[in-house]
XYZ file of C-alpha atoms in Angstrom:
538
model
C 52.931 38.797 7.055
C 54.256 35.170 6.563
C 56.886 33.830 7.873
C 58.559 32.924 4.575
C 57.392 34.064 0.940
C 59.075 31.405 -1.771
C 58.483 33.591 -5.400
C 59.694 33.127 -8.596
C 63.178 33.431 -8.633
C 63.806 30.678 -5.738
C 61.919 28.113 -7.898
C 63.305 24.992 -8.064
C 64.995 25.755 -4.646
C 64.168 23.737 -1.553
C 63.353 25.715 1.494
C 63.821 23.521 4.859
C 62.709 24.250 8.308
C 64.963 21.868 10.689
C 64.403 21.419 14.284
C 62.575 24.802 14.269
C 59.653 25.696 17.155
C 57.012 28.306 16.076
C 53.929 29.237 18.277
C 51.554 32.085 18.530
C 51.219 32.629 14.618
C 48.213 35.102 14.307
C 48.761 35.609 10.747
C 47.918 39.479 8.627
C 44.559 40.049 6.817
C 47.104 41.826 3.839
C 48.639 38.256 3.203
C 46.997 34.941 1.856
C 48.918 32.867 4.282
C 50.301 32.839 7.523
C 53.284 30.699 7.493
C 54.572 29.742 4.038
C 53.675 30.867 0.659
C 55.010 29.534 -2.257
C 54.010 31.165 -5.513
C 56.142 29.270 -8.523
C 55.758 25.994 -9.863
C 58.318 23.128 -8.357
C 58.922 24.547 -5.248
C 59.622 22.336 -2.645
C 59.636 22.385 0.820
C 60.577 20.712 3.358
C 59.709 21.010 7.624
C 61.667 18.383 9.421
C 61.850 17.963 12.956
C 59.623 20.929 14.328
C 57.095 22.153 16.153
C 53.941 24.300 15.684
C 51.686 24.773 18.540
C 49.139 27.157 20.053
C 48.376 28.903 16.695
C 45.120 30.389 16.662
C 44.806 32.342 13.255
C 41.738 34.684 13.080
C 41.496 35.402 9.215
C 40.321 33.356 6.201
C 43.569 32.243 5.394
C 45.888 28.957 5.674
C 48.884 28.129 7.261
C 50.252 27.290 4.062
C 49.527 28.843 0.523
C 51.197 26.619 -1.943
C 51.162 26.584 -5.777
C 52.324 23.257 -7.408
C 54.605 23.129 -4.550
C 56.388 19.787 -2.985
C 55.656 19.694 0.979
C 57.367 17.272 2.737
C 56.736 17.451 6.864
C 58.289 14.865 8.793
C 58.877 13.863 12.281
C 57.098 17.149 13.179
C 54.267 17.735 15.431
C 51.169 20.136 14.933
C 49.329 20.950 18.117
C 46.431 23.012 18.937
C 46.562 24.590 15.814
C 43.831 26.419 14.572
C 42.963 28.511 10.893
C 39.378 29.927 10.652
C 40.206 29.130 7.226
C 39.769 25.537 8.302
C 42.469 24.220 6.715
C 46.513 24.432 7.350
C 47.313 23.592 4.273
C 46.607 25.115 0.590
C 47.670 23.231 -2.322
C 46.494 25.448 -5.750
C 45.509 22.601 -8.558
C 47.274 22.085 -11.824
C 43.752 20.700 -12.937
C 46.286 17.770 -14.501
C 46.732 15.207 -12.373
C 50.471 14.142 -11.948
C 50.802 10.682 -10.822
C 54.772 11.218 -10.876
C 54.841 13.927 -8.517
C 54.128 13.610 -4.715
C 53.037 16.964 -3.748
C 52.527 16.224 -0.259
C 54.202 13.595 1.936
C 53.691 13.447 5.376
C 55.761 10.825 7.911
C 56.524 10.094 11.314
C 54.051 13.925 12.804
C 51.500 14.180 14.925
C 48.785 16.237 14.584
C 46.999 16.920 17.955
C 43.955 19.376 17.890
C 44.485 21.046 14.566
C 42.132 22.283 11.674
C 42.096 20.256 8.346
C 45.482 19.312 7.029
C 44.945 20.224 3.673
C 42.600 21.249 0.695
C 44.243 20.644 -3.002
C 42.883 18.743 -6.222
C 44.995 17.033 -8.994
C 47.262 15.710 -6.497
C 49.140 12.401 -4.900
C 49.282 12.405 -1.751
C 51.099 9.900 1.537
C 50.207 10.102 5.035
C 52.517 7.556 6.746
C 53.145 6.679 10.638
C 51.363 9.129 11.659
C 48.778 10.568 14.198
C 45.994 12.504 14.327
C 44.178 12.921 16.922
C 41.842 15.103 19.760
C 40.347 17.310 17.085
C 36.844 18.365 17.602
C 35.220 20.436 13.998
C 32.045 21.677 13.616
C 32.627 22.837 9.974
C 31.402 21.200 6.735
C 34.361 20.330 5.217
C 36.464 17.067 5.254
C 37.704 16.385 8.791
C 41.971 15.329 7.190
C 41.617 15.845 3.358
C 39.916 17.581 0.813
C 41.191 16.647 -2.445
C 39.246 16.052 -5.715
C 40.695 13.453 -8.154
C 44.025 12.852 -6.544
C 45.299 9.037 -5.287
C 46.273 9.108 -1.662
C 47.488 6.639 0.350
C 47.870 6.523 4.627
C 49.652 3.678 6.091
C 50.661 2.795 9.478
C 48.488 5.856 11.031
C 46.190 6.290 13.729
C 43.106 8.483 13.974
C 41.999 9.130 17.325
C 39.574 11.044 19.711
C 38.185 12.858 16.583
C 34.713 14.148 16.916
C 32.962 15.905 14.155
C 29.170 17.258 14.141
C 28.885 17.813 10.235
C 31.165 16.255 7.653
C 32.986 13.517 6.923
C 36.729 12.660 7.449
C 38.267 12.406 4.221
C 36.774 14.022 0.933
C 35.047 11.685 -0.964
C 35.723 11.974 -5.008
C 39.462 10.516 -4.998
C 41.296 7.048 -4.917
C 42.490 5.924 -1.379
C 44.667 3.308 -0.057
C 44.629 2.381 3.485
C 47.365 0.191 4.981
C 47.472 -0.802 8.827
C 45.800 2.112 9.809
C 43.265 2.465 12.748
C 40.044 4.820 13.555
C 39.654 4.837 17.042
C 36.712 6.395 19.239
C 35.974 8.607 16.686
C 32.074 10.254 17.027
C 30.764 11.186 13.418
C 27.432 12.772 13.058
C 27.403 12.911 9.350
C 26.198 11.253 6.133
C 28.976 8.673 6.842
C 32.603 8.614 8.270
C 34.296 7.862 5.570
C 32.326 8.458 2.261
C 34.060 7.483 -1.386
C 32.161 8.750 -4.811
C 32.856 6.909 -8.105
C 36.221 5.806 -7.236
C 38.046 2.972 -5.831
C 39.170 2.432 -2.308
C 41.352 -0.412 -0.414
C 41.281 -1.323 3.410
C 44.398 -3.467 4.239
C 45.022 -4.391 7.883
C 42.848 -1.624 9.206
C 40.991 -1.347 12.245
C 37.399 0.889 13.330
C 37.303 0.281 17.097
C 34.408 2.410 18.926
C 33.125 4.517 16.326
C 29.999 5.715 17.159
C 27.650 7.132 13.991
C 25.373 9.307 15.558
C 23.802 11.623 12.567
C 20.301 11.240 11.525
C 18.496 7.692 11.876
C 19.629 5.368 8.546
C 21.540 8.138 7.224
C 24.577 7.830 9.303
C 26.932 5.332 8.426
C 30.786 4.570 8.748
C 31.425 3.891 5.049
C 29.315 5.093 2.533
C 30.342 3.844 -0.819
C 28.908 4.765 -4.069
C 29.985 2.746 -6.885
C 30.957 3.132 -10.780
C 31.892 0.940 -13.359
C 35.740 -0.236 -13.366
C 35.865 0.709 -9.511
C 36.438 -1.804 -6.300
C 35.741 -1.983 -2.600
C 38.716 -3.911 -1.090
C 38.588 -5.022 2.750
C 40.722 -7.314 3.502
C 42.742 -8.321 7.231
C 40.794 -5.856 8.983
C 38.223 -5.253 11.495
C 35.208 -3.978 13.275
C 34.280 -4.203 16.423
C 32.082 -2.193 19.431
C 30.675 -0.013 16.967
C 27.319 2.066 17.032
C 25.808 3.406 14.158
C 22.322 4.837 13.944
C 21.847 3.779 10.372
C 23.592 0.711 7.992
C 26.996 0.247 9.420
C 28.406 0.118 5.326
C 26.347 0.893 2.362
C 27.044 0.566 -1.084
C 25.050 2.584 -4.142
C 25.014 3.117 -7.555
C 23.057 2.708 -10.919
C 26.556 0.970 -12.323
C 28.403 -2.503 -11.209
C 29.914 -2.821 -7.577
C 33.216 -5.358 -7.096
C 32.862 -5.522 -3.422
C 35.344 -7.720 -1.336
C 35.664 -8.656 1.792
C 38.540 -11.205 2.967
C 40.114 -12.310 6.278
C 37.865 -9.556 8.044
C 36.706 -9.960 11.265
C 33.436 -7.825 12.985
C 32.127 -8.429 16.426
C 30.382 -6.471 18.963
C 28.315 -3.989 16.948
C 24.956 -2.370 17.409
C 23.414 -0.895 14.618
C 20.282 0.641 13.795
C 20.163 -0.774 9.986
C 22.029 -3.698 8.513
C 26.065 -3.977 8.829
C 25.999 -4.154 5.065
C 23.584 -2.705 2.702
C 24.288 -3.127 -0.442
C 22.022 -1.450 -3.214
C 24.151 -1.068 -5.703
C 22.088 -1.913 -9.328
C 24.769 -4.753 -9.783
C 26.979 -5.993 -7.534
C 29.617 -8.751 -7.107
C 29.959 -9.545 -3.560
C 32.726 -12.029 -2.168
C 33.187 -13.041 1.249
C 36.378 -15.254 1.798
C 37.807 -16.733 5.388
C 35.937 -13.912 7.746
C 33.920 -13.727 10.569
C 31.287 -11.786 11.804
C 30.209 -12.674 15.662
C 27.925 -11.110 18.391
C 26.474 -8.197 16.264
C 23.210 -6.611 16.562
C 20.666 -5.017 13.963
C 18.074 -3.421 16.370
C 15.799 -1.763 13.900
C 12.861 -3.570 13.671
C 11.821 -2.208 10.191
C 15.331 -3.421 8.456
C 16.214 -6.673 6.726
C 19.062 -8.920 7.974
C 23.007 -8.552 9.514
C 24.195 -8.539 5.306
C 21.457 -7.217 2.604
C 21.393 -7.492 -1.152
C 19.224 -6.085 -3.328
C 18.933 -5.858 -7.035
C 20.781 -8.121 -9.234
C 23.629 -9.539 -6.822
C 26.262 -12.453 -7.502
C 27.244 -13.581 -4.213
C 30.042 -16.096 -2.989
C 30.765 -16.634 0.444
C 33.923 -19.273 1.014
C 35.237 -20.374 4.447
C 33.278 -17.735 6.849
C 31.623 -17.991 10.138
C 28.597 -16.185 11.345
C 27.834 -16.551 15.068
C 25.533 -15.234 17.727
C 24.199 -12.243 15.507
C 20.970 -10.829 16.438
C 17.853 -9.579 14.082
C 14.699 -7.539 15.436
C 13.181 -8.144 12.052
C 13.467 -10.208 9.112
C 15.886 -11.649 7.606
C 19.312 -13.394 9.315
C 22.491 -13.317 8.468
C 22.575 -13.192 5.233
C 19.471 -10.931 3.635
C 18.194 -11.341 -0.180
C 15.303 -8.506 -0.955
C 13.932 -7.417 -4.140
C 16.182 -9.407 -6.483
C 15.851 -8.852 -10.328
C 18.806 -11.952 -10.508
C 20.278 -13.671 -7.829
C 23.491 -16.183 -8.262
C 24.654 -17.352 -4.826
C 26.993 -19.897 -3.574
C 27.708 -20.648 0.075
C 30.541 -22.991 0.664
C 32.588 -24.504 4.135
C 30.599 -22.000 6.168
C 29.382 -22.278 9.415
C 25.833 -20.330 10.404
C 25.378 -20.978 14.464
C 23.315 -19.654 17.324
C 21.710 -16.645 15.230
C 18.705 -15.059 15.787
C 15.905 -13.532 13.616
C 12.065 -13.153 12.981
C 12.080 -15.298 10.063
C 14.889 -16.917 8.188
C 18.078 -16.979 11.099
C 20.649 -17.515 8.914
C 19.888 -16.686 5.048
C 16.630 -15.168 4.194
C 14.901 -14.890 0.201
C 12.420 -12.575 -0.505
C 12.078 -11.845 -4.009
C 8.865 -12.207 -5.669
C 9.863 -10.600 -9.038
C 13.310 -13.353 -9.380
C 14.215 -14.261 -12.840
C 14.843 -18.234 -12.108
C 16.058 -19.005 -15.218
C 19.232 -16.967 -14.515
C 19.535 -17.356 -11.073
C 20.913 -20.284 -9.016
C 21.900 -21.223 -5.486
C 24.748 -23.185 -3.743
C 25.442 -24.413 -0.740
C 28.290 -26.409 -0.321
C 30.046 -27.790 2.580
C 28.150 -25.763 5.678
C 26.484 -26.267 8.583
C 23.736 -24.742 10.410
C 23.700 -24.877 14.036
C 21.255 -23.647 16.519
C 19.914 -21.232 14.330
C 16.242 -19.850 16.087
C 13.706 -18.005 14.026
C 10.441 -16.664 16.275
C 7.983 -17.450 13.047
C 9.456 -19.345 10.220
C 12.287 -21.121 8.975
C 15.507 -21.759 11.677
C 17.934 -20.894 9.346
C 16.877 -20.126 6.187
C 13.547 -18.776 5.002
C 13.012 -18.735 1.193
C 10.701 -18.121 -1.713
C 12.985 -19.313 -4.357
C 11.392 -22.550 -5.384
C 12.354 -23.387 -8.413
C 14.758 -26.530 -7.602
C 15.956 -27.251 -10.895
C 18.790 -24.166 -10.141
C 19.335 -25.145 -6.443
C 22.204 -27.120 -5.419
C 23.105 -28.508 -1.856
C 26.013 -30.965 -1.276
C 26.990 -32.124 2.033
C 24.810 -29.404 4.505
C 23.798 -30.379 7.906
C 21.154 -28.527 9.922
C 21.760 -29.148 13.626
C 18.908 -28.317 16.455
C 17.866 -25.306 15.013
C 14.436 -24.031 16.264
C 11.109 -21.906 14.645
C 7.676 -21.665 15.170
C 7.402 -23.412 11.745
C 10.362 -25.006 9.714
C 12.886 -25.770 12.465
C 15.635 -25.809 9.794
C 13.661 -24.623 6.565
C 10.699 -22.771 5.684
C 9.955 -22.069 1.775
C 6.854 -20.442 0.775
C 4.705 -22.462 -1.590
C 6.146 -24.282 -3.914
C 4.825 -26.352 -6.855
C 7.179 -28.850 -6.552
C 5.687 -30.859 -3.126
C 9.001 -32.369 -1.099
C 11.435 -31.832 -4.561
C 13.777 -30.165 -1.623
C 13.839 -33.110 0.561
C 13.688 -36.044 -1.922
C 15.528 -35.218 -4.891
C 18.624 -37.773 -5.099
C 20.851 -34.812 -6.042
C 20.828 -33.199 -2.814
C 22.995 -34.273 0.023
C 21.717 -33.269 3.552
C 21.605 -34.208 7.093
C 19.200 -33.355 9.837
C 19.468 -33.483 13.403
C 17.415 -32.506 15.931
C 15.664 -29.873 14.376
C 12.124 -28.685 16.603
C 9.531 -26.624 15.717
C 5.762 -25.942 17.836
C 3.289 -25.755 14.593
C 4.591 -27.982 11.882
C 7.904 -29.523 10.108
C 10.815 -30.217 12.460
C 13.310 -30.064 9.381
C 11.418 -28.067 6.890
C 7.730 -26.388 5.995
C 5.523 -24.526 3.592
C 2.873 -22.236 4.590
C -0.944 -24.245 4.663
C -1.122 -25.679 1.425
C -4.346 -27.944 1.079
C -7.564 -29.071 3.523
C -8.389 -32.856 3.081
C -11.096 -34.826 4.797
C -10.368 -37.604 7.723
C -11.576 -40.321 5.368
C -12.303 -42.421 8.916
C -15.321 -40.625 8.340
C -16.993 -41.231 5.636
C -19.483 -43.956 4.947
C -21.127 -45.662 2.032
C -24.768 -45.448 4.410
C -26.459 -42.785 6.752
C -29.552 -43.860 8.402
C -32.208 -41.311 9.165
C -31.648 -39.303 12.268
C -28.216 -40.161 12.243
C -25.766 -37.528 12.823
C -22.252 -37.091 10.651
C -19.359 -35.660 11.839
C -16.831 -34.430 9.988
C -13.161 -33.089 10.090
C -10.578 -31.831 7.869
C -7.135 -31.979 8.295
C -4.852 -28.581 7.261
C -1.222 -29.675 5.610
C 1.557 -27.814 4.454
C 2.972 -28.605 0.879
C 4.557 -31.674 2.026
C 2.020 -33.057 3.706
C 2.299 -32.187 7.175
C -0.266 -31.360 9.912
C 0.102 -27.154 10.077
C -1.133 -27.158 14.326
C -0.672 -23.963 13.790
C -0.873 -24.014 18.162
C 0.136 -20.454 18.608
C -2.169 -18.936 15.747
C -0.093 -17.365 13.716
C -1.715 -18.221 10.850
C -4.848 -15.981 11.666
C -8.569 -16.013 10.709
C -8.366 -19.444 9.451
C -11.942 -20.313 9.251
C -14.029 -22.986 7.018
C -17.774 -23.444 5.492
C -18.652 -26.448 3.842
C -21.487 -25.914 1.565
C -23.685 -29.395 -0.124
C -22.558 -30.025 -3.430
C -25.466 -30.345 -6.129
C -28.086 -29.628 -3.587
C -30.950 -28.794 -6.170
C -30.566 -32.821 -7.567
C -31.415 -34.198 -4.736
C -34.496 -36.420 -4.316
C -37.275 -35.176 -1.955
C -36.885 -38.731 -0.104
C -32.902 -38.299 0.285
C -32.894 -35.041 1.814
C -29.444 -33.843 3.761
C -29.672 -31.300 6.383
C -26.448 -29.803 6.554
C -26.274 -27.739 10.390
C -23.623 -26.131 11.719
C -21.369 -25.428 8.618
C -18.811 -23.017 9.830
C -15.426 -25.038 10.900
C -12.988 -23.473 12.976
C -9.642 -24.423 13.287
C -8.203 -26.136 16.505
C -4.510 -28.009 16.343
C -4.368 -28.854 12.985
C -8.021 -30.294 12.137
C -11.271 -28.091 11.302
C -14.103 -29.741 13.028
C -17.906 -29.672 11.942
C-alpha cells in the first residue's frame, strides 16, 4: 500500500517529508499509488530535503496520486526511479484552470534516470534550478510534462543526457516560459523536441547545445510550433549551436497569424537536413533584431534557403549578421517561396561569405506576388563575398516591380556567380530601373561573374544583329555573313561560357521571300546559328 494516504479529514493539512530517504518502493496492485495519495481538495504537500532512489514500480500506477493537491519538492533528488505507469506524478484536473494556485512547484532537485515527472491538466506549474537528466524513454508520452491548458514556467534548469525514441519532451497544448534554461545532448527521434499547439511560448536566455533530431527525414525537428491567433513565439538571448536535425531545425504552422521573434540570438555550427527556420504559417510577422547566425549548414539539396517564408510574410530584420552559411540548393540566407504578399525590410545587416545555388544571401521566388501590396527594403547593409554557383551572388529575385523597392546606402563587395556577381533578377520590364533610378543609393566593388553582369543580370533577354554587317549593296556571288549578339535585359553580352543556358539554338528565315524579283534572288544557306560566347554565327 502507499506510504501515506492524505483523505478527507486531513484536508487543508500540510503533510511534509523532511530529510527523509526512501528506496525500493515496489508499490501494491490494490492501491492507485505507491507513495502518496491525496484524495481531498487543498491538500498540500510538501517533500523537502530527501531522497528517492532505486524504485522500480511494476504496476500501472504513479508515485503520486494527487487530487487538487499542492506539491511542493525541493532540494530533493529522484534517481533511478522508475513507474510502468510512466509517470511519478498524478495530478487529477479541476477542468478550471486556477491561475492563483501553484499546484506543483519544484526547486533546487535533481532528477537522474526517472520516468515522467508528472501528468495533470488545468494546472500552473514551476520547475526552477533544477536538473534532469540521464533518462532514456521509449514510451509515447511527454518526456517532463504532460499537462493540457496549464501555464508553466522552468527557469534556471538543465536538461541533460536525455534520449527519447518516440515523443516529445514537454506536452504540447499549454503556455510555457523558459528562463536561462539549457537542453544539452539530448537525442530526440520524434515529430520535434519540443512541440507547442495553439499557444504561446517564450525562450529567454536559453541554450540547445548538441541536440541531435534523428526521427524521420523533414519530420524531425527541435521546435515545432503551430500557431493561432493572439499567440507569440519569443526567442530572445539565446542560442543554438552543433546541432543535427534530419528535418527543419524550427518550423512554424498554422492557417491563423504567427508573431514570431527572434532577438539577441545567436546560432552557429548546425547541420540540418531542411532549413533552420521554416516558417509556413498562413500569416506571419517575423522580426529579427541584433542576432547572428554563422557557419550553419542546410544539406538537403531539395530545400530552400538557411531562413524560409512562405505565404503572406512581413519580415524585418534590424542589426543581424549572417556569415559563412552553406546551401546545397536554392535559396541563401534568407529564403522567400510562394508568397501571396511579401513586406520586407533589411536594415544595418551584414550578409558575408555565404554560399548557395542561386541567390547567396536573399533569394525571391514568387511568381503569384501581389506587388501592389508588397514592398522591399534594404537599408544600411552590406554584402560581402557572397558566391552563388548559377545566379545572383547575393540575392536572386523575381520581384521586379521597382516602384515598391527601396535601397539606401547598400554595398555589394566581391561577391561571385556564374551570372549576376552581386544581383540576378529574372526578366523585368523595366530594362536597368534597378541600377539607374536616382532613388537608389548603392555601391559596387569588385563584383565577378564568368557569363555576364559583374554587378547585376537578367536571364537572355533579346538577339540583335552586329550592324558591322550589314550593307546597302551585295554583288553577285558574294557571300554575307552574319552574327547576332545575345543580351540580357540591360544590355549585356550573356557568354553564357559554361552553357548553362542550354539548347540555345537560332534559324533565320528570309523575310517576304515570295516578293522578290526573279533578277534579285537571295540564297539563304546554312540558316541554323548556334551559339558560341555570346554571338550566334551564320
Amino acid at each position: 500500500m502507499p506510504i501515506c494516504i492524505l483523505s478527507s479529514h486531513q484536508k487543508k493539512k500540510k503533510k511534509k517529508k523532511k530529510k527523509g530517504y526512501f528506496n525500493n518502493i515496489y508499490g501494491d496492485k490494490e492501491y492507485p499509488c505507491s507513495f502518496i495519495k491525496s484524495i481531498t481538495n487543498g491538500n498540500k504537500i510538501k517533500l523537502i530535503n530527501s531522497k528517492i532512489e532505486d524504485v522500480a514500480v511494476k504496476f500501472n500506477i504513479p508515485f503520486f496520486d494527487l487530487y487538487e493537491t499542492i506539491l511542493e519538492i525541493t532540494n530533493t533528488s529522484f534517481r533511478n526511479c522508475i513507474s510502468h505507469y510512466g509517470y511519478l506524478v498524478y495530478m487529477k484536473p479541476s477542468k478550471i484552470f486556477n491561475n492563483e494556485i501553484l499546484f506543483l512547484n519544484v526547486t533546487n532537485s535533481n532528477f537522474n534516470n526517472i520516468s515522467s515527472l508528472i501528468q495533470g491538466d488545468y494546472s500552473k506549474m514551476v520547475i526552477e534550478k533544477s536538473e534532469f537528466s540521464n533518462i532514456i524513454t521509449r514510451l509515447s508520452i511527454p518526456v517532463i510534462v504532460n499537462s493540457l491548458y496549464s501555464t508553466i514556467s522552468i527557469s534556471d534548469t538543465i536538461f541533460r543526457n536525455i534520449t527519447s525514441y518516440r515523443s516529445s519532451i514537454f506536452g504540447d497544448e499549454s503556455n510555457y516560459t523558459f528562463s536561462n534554461v539549457k537542453f544539452l545532448d539530448i537525442i530526440s527521434n520524434s515529430i520535434a523536441m519540443i512541440s507547442i499547439m495553439y499557444n504561446s511560448i517564450s525562450l529567454d536566455n536559453c541554450v540547445f547545445s548538441r541536440i541531435l533530431c534523428n526521427g524521420d527525414s523533414d519530420a524531425s525537428s527541435l521546435i515545432l510550433y503551430n500557431s493561432n491567433n493572439n499567440r507569440t513565439f519569443t526567442f530572445k538571448n539565446s542560442i543554438i549551436n552543433d546541432c543535427i536535425s534530419n528535418g527543419d531545425l524550427l518550423r512554424f504552422n498554422g492557417d491563423r497569424t504567427a508573431e514570431i521573434s527572434f532577438h539577441n540570438v545567436s546560432v552557429y555550427n548546425n547541420v540540418i537536413y531542411g532549413s533552420l527556420v521554416d516558417n509556413r504559417a498562413l500569416n506571419s510577422i517575423f522580426n529579427i533584431n541584433n542576432s547572428t547566425f554563422s557557419d550553419n549548414k542546410n544539406i538537403n539539396k531539395y530545400k530552400f534557403g538557411l531562413i524560409s517564408n512562405y505565404n503572406n510574410a512581413n519580415v524585418c530584420i534590424t542589426k543581424s549578421n549572417f556569415i559563412n552559411n552553406i546551401l546545397k540548393y536554392n535559396g541563401g540566407t534568407l529564403s522567400f517561396i510562394n508568397n501571396n504578399s511579401l513586406n520586407i525590410k533589411i536594415k544595418s545587416c551584414l550578409f558575408e561569405r555565404n554560399q548557395a545555388l542561386n541567390g547567396a544571401a536573399i533569394y525571391i521566388n514568387s511568381k503569384s506576388l501581389d506587388y501592389e501590396n508588397s514592398l522591399i527594403e534594404l537599408l544600411d547593409t552590406k554584402f560581402i563575398k557572397n558566391k552563388s554557383k548559377y545566379f545572383g551572388g547575393s540575392i536572386y529575385s523575381n520581384f521586379s516591380n521597382f516602384k515598391n523597392l527601396k535601397i539606401t546606402n547598400v554595398e555589394f563587395n566581391e561577391n561571385y556567380a556564374y551570372a549576376g556577381g552581386a544581383i540576378y533578377i529574372v526578366y523585368s520590364e523595366s530594362n536597368n530601373t534597378l541600377i539607374d533610378s536616382k532613388s537608389f543609393d548603392v555601391k559596387f566593388i569588385n563584383n565577378t561573374s564568368e557569363s555576364h553582369g559583374n554587378n547585376y543580370a537578367t536571364q537572355p533577354y533579346i538577339i540583335k544583329v552586329n550592324e558591322e554587317y550589314i550593307k546597302n549593296k551585295l554583288y553577285s556571288g558574294e557571300l554575307l555573313p552574319l552574327d547576332f549578339e545575345l543580351l540580357d535585359n540591360f544590355n549585356q553580352t550573356v557568354y553564357d561560357i559554361s552553357r548553362m543556358y542550354q539548347n540555345m539554338n537560332l534559324r533565320v528565315f528570309r523575310y517576304n521571300q515570295e516578293e522578290e524579283e526573279e533578277d534579285n534572288i537571295i540564297i539563304l544557306s546554312n540558316d541554323m546559328c548556334y551559339f558560341s560566347k555570346g554571338i550566334f554565327l551564320l
